[in-house]
Structures are given as C-alpha cells and as structure tokens.
XYZ file of N, CA and C in Angstrom:
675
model
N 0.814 -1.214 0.000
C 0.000 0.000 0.000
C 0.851 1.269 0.000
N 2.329 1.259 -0.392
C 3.040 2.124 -0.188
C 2.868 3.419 1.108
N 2.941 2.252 2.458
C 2.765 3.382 3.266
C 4.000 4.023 3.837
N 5.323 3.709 3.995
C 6.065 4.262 4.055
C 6.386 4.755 5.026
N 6.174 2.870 5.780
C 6.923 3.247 7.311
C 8.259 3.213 7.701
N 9.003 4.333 8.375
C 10.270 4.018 9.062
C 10.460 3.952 10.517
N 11.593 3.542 10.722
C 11.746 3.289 12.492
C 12.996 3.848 12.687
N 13.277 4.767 13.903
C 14.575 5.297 13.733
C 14.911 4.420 15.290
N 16.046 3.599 15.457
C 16.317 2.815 16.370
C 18.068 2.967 16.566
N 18.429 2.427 17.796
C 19.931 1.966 18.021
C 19.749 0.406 18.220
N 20.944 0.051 17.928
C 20.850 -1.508 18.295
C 20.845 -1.540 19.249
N 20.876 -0.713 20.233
C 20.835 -1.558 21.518
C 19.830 -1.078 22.853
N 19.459 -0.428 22.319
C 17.738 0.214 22.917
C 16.982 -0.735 23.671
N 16.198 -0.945 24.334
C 14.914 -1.616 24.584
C 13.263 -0.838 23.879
N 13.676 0.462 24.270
C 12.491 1.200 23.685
C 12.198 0.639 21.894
N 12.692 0.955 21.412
C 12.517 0.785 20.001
C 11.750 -0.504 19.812
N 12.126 -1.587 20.280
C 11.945 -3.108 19.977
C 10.459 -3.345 20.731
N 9.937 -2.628 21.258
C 8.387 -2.179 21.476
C 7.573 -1.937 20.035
N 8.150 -1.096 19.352
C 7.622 -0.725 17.986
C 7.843 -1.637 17.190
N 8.880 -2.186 16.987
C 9.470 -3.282 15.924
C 8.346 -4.229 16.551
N 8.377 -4.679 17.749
C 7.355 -6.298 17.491
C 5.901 -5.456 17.377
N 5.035 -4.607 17.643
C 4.354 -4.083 17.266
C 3.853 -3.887 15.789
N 4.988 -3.480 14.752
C 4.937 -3.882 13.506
C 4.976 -5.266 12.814
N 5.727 -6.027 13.219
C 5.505 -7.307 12.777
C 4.955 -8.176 13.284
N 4.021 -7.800 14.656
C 2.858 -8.918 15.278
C 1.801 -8.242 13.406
N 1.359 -7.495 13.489
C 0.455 -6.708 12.676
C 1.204 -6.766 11.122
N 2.402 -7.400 10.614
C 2.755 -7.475 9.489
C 2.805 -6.094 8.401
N 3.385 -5.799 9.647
C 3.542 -4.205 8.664
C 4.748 -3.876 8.414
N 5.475 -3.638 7.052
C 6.433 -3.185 6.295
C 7.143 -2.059 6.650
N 8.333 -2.537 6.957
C 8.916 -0.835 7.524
C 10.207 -0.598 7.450
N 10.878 0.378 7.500
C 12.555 0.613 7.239
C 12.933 0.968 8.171
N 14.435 0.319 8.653
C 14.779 0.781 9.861
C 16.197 1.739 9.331
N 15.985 3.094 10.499
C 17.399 3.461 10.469
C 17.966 3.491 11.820
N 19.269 3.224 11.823
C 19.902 2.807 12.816
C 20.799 4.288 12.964
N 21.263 4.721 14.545
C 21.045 5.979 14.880
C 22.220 5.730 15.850
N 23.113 6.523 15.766
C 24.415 6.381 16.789
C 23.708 7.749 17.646
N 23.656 7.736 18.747
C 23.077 8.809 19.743
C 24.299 9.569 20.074
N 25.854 9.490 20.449
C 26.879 10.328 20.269
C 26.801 11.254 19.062
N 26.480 10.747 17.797
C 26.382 11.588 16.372
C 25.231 11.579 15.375
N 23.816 12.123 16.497
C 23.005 11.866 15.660
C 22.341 12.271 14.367
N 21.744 12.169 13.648
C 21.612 12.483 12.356
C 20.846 13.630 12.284
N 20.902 14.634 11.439
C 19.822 16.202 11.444
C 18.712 15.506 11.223
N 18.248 14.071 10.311
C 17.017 14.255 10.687
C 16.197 13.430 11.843
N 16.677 12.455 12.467
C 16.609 12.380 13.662
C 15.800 13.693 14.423
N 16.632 14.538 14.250
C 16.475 15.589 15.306
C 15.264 16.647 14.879
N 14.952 16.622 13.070
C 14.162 17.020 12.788
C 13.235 16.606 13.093
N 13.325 15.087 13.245
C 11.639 14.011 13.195
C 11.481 14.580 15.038
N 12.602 14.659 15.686
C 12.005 14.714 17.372
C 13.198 15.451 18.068
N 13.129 17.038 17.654
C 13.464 17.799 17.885
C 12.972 18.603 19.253
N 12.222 17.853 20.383
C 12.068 17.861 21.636
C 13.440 17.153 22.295
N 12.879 15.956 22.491
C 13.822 15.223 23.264
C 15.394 14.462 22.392
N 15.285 14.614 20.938
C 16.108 13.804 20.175
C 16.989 12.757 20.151
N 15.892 11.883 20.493
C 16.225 10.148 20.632
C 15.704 9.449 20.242
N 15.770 8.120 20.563
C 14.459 7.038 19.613
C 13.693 6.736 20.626
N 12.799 5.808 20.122
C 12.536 5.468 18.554
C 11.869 6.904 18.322
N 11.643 6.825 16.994
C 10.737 7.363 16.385
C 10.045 6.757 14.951
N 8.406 6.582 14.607
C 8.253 6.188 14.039
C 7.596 7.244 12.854
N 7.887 6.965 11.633
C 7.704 8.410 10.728
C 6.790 7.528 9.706
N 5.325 8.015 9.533
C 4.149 6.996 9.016
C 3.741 8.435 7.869
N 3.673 7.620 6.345
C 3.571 8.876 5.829
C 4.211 10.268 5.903
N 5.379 10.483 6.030
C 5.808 11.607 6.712
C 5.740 12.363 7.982
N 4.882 11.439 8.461
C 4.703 12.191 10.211
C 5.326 11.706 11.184
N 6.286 12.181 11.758
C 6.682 11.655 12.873
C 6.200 11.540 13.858
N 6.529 10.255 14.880
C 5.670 9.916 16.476
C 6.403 9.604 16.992
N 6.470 10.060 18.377
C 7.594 9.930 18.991
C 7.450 9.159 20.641
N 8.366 8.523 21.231
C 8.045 8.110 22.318
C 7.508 6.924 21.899
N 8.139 5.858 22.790
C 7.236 4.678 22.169
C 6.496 3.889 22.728
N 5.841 4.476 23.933
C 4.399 3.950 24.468
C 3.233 4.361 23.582
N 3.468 5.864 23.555
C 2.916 6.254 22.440
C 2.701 6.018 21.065
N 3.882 5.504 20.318
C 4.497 4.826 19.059
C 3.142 3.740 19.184
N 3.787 3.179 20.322
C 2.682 1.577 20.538
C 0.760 1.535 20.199
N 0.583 2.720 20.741
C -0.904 3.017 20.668
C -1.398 3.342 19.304
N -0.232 4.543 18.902
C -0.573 5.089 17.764
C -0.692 3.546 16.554
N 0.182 2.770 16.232
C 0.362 1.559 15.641
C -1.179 0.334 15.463
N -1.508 0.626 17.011
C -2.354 -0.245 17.549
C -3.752 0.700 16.608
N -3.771 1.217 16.589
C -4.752 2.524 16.595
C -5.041 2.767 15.021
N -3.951 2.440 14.199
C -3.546 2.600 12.681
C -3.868 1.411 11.700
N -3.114 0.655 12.623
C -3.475 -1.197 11.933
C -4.556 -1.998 12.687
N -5.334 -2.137 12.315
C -6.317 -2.946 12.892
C -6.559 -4.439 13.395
N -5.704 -5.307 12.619
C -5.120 -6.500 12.430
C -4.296 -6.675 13.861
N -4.558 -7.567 14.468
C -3.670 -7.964 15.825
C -3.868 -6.993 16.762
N -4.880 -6.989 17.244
C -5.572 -5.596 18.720
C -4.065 -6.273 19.834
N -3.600 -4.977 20.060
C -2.832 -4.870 21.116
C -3.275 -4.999 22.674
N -4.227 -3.459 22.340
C -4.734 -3.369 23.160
C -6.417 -3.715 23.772
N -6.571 -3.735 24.871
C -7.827 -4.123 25.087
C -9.149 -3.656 24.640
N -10.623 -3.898 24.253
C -11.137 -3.144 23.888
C -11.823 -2.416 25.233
N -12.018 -2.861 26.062
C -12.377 -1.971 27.737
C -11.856 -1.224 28.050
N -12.666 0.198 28.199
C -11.867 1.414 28.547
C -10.952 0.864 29.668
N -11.527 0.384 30.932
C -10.802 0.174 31.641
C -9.911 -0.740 31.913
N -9.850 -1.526 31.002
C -8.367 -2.407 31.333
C -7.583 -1.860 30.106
N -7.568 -1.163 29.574
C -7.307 -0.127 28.493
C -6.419 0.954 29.474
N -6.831 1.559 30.588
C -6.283 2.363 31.221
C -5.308 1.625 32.508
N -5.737 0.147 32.364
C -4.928 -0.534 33.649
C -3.433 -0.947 32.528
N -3.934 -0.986 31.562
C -2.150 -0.817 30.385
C -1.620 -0.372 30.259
N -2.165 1.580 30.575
C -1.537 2.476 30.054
C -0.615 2.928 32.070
N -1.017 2.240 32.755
C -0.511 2.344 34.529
C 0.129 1.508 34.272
N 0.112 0.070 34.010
C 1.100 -0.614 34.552
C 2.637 -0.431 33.251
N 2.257 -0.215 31.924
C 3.555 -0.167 31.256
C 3.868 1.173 31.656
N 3.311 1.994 31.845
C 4.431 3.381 32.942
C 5.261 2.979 34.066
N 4.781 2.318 34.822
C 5.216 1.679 35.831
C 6.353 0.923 35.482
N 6.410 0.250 34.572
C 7.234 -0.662 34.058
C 8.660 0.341 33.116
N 8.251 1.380 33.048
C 9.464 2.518 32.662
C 10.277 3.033 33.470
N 8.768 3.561 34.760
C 9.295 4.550 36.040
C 10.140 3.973 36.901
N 9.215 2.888 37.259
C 9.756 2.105 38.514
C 10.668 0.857 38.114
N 10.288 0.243 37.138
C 10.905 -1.555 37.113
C 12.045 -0.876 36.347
N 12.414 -1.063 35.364
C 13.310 -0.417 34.142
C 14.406 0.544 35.215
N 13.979 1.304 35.658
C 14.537 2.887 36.558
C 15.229 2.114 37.519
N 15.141 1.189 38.698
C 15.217 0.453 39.385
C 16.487 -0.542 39.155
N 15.962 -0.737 37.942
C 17.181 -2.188 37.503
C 18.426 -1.144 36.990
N 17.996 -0.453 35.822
C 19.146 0.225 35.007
C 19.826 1.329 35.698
N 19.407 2.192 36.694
C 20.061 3.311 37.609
C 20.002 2.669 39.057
N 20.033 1.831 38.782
C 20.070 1.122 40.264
C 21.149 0.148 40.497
N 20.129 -0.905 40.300
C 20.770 -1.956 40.020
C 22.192 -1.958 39.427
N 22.228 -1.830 38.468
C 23.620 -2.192 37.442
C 24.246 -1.358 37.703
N 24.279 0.039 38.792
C 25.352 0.511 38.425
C 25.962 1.460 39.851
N 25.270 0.737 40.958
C 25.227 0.625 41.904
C 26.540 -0.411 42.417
N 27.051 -0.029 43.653
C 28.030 -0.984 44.456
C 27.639 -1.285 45.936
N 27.769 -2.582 46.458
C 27.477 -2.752 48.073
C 26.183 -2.150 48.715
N 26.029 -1.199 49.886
C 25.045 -1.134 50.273
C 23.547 -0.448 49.118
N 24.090 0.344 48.364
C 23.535 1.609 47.650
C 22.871 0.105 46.796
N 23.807 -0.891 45.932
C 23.424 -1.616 45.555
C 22.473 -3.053 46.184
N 22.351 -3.423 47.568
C 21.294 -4.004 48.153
C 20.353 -3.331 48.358
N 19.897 -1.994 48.068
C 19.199 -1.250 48.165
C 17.875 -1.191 47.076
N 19.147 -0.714 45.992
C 18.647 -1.549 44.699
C 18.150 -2.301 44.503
N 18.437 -3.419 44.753
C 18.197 -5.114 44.164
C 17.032 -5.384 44.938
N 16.461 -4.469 46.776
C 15.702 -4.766 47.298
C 14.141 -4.243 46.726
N 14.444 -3.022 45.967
C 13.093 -1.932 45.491
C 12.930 -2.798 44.274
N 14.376 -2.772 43.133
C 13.776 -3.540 42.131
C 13.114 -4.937 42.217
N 13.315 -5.901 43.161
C 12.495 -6.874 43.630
C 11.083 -6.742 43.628
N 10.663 -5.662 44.943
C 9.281 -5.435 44.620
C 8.320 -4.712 43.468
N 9.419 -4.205 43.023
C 8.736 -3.336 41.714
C 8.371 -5.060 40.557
N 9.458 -5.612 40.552
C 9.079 -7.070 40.009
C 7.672 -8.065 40.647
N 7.824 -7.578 41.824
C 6.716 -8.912 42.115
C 5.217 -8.126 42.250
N 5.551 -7.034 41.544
C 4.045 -6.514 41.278
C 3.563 -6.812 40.241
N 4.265 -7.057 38.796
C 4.180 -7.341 37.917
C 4.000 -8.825 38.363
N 4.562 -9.771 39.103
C 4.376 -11.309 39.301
C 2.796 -11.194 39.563
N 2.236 -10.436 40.709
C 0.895 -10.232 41.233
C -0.085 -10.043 39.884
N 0.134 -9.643 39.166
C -1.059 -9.227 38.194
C -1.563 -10.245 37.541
N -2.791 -10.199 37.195
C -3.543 -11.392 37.235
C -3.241 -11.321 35.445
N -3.185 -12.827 35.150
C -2.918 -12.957 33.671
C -2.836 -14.089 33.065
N -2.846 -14.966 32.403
C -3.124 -16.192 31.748
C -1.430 -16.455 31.181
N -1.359 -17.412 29.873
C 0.159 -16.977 29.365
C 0.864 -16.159 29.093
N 0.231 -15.280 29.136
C 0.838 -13.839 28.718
C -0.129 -12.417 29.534
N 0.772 -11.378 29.778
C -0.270 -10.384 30.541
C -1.431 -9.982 29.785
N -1.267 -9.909 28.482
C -2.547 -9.612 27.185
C -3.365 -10.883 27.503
N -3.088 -12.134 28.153
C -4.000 -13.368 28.322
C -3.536 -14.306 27.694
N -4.179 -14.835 26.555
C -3.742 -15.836 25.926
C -2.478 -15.385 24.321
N -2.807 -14.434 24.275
C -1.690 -13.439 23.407
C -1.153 -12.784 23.866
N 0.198 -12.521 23.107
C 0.587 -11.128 23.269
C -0.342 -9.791 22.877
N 0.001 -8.895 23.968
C -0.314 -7.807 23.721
C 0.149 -6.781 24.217
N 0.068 -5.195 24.414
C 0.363 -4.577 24.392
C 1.476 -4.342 25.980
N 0.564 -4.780 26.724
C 1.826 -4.899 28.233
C 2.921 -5.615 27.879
N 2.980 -6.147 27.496
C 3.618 -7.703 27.070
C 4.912 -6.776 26.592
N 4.384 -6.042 25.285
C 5.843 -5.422 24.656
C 6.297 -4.299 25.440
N 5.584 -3.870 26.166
C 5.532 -2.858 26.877
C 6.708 -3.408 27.724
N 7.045 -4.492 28.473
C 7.734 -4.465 29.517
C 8.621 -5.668 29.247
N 8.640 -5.961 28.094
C 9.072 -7.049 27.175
C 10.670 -7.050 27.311
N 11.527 -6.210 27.333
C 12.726 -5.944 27.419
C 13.339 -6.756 28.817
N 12.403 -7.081 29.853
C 12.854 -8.060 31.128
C 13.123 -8.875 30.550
N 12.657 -10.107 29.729
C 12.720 -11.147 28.939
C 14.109 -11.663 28.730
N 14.911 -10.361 28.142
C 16.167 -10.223 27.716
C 17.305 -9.713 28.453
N 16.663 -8.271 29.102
C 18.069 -7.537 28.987
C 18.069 -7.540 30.771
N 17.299 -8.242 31.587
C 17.257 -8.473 33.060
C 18.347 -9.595 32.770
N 18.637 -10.413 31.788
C 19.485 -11.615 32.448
C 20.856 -10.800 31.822
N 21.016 -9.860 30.834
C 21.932 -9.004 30.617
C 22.479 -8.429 31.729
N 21.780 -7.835 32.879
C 21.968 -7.018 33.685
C 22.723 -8.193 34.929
N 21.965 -9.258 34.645
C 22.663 -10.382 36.040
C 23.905 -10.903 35.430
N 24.044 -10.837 34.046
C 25.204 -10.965 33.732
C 26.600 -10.271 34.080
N 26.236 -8.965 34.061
C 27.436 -7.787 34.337
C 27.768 -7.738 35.683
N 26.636 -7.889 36.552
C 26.635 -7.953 38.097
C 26.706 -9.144 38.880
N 26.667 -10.637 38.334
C 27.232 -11.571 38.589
C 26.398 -12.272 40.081
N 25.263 -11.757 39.605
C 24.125 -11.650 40.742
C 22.582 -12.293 39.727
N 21.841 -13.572 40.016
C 20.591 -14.154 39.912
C 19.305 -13.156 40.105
N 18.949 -12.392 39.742
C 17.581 -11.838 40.199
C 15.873 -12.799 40.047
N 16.020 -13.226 38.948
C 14.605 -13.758 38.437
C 15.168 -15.378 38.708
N 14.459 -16.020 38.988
C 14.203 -17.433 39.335
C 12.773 -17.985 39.449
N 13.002 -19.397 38.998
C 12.025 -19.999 39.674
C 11.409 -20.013 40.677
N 12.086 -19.775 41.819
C 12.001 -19.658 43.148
C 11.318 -18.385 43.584
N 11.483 -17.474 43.753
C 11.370 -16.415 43.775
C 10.494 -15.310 42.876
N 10.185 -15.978 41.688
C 9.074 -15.361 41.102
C 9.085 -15.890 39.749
N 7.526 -17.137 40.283
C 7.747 -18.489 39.368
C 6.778 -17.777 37.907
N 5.960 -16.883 38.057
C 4.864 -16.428 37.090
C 5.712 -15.958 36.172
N 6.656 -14.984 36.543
C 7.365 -14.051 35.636
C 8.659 -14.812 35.005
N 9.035 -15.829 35.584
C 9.718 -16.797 35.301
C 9.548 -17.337 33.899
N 8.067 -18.199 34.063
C 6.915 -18.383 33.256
C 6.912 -17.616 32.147
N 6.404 -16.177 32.078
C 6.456 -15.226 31.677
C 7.508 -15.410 30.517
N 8.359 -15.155 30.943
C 10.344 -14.740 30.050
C 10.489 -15.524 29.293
N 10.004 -16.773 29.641
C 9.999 -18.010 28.837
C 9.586 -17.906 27.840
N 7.596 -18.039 27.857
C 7.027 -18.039 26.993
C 7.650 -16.502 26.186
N 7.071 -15.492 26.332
C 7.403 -14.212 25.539
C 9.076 -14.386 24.783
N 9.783 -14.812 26.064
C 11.259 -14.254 24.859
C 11.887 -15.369 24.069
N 11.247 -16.175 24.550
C 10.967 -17.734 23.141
C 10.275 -17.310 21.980
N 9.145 -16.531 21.857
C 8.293 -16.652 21.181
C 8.592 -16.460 19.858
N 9.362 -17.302 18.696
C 9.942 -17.159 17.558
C 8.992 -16.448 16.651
N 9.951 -15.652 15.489
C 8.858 -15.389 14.447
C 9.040 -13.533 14.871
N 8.932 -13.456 15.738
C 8.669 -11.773 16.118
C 9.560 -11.506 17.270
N 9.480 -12.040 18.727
C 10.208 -11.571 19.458
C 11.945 -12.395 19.738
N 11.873 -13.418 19.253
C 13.355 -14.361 19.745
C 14.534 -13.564 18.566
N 14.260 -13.314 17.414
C 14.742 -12.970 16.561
C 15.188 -11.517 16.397
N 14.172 -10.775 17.262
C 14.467 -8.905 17.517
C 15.727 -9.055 18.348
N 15.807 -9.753 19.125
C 16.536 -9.465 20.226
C 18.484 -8.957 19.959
N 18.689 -8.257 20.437
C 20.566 -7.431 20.097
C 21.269 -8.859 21.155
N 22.251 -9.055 20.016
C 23.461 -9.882 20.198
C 23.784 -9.790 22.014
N 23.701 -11.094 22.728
C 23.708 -10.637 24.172
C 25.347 -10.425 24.587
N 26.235 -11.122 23.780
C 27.248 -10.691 23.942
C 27.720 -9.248 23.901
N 27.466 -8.606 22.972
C 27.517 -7.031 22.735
C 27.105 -6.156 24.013
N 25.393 -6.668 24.160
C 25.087 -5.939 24.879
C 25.647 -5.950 26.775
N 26.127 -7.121 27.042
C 27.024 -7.346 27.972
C 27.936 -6.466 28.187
N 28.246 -6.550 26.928
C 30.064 -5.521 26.519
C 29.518 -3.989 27.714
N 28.778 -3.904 26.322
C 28.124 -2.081 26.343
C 27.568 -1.778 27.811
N 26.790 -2.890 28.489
C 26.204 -2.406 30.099
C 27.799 -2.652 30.979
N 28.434 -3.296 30.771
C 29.387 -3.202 31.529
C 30.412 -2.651 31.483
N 30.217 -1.557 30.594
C 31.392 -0.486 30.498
C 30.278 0.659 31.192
N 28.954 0.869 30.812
C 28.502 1.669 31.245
C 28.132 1.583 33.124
N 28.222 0.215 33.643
C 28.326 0.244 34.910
C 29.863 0.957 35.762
N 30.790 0.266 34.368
C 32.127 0.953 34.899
C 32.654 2.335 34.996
N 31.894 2.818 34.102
C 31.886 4.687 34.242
C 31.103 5.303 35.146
N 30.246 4.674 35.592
C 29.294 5.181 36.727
C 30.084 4.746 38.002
N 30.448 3.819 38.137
C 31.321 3.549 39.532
C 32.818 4.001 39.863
N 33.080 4.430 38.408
C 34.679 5.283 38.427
C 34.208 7.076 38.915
N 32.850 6.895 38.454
C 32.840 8.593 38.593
C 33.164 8.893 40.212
N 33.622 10.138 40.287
C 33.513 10.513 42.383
C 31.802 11.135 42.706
N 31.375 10.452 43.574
C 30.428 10.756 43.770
C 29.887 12.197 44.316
N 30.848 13.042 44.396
C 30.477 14.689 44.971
C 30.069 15.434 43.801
N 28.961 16.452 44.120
C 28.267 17.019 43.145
C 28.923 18.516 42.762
C-alpha cells in the first residue's frame, strides 16, 4: 500500500523493539534506520526535535515519537492484531502498569541496580524486587494480554532479555524460579516466542560488553556534586 513506514532505532535500545514487534505482530512493512546517539543524524532531530532520541516512528511523513505512544498510535492505525484491550478500563490498567514498568521496574534495575556498588546496591536489588513482584501479582493467563501477546507484554518485554543481561554484568541471579515463578513463566514463553520476538533481540554478547562499560563509568565517577 506504499505506506512508508520508518523506524529510527539503536541496536541496543529496549524502547525501540516495542515498535518493531508491534509492527511485525500486525505485518507491517517498515525501514529501519539505525542511529548512533553520540552523532546523531539532522534528521533524527528534525523528526524529534524535543527530546532527540528514539525510537521514532515516521508513518507517511509524520513523525511519532516516544514509544508507548508509538505503541498506541500503531495499535490505533493497523487494525489487524488488537494490542490493546477493547475496555476502557483495562485499556487504562495498560496504560498504569507499562508506565510503571518505565518509572519504577526499568529505573530500578538500570540506575540502580547495574550501576550501583554494596550497600547503595542491596538497596537496589531490594526496590527492584518489589517493583518485580508486582508485575508477578497481576492477574494474567500466558501472557499479561491473556492468551496473546499484547500490548503490556511489549511494553515491559525488554525483562525477557536484557534483566538476564543485567545479572550478567553484576554476577548476581535476580529472576528465578524460586522467587518469582509467574514471571519466570512469563520470560519463557514471551522471549521464546519465535517469528517476532526471539529474533528482535541485540546480540547478548555485545550488549554485555556495552552495560558493563557503562556500569564501569558510573562507579569510576567521584560521587560529589
């Protein structure tokens, strides 16, 4: 239909890969450009000349930016594969818990967690815990969308992957069987799920590399302001 979608992404994002399985749950055609954030491109900055980062998705010439938003707008465009719920209100319990899953879970692990040492870091590992077993608490079938994926799902989809990334660099177990068997469950099914999500996923070796240099610059810095 020559619609003339692009995706402006880094390889090594989590945000972006929200939009990407979003497009290809829904089989939609799209070009990716890949975006060094040290040297980013003028139009990058043209498409999202607020914050100038990714993703951004440019549909017909329009750029959208942010990709919770990205997610809706997509959902909202293609009709084929409902993301989201049709109930206002569990419609609005998606749009709370994948915030949550930015603010708190994500915030928690990545400025916390990983880059944190000793006490500052049991500190960490103790908040991001419960920020996790809220997500364990939520009521849900194989997947938080139920019996599909859907829109929470990609929304917070990046645990799947880049949580065992993060236990990698820090040499520390967070998710277990033991300890939180649903979400366990969860990681499985979703970051197995060939065809769309096993295949998105950035080289874990790389991304190892890249969090553990970035834990190492945060713990070299002196902490006085």
């Amino acid at each position: 239909m020559g619609e003339k979608v692009k995706v402006f992404r880094t390889w090594s994002s989590p945000f972006p890969l929200r939009v990407i399985w979003a497009l290809k749950l829904k089989g939609i055609e799209y070009d990716t450009i890949f975006e060094d954030l040290s040297n980013k491109s003028s139009m990058l900055q043209q498409y999202n000349p607020v914050y100038k980062k990714v993703p951004v998705l440019v549909h017909h010439g329009n750029p959208i930016c942010e990709s919770l938003v990205i997610l809706e707008y997509v959902d909202e465009t293609w009709n084929q594969y409902p993301l989201m719920p049709q109930d206002p209100l569990h419609r609005a319990k998606v749009r709370f818990w994948a915030k949550f899953g930015d603010d708190k879970v994500l915030q928690s692990m990545a400025f916390g967690v990983l880059v944190k040492e000793g006490k500052e870091q049991e500190e960490a590992i103790s908040e991001a815990m419960d920020n996790l077993k809220k997500l364990e608490e939520l009521e849900g079938k194989k997947y938080f969308g139920g019996e599909k994926v859907g829109a929470l799902d990609l929304a917070v989809g990046w645990i799947a992957y880049y949580v065992g990334v993060f236990e990698e660099v820090i040499g520390l177990k967070l998710i277990d069987q033991q300890n939180l068997p649903l979400l366990t469950q969860w990681i499985h099914e979703f970051g197995n799920l060939g065809g769309v999500i096993k295949e998105s996923w950035p080289p874990f070796d790389k991304l190892v590399s890249k969090f553990a240099a970035l834990r190492d610059s945060h713990i070299s810095k002196p902490t006085a302001k």
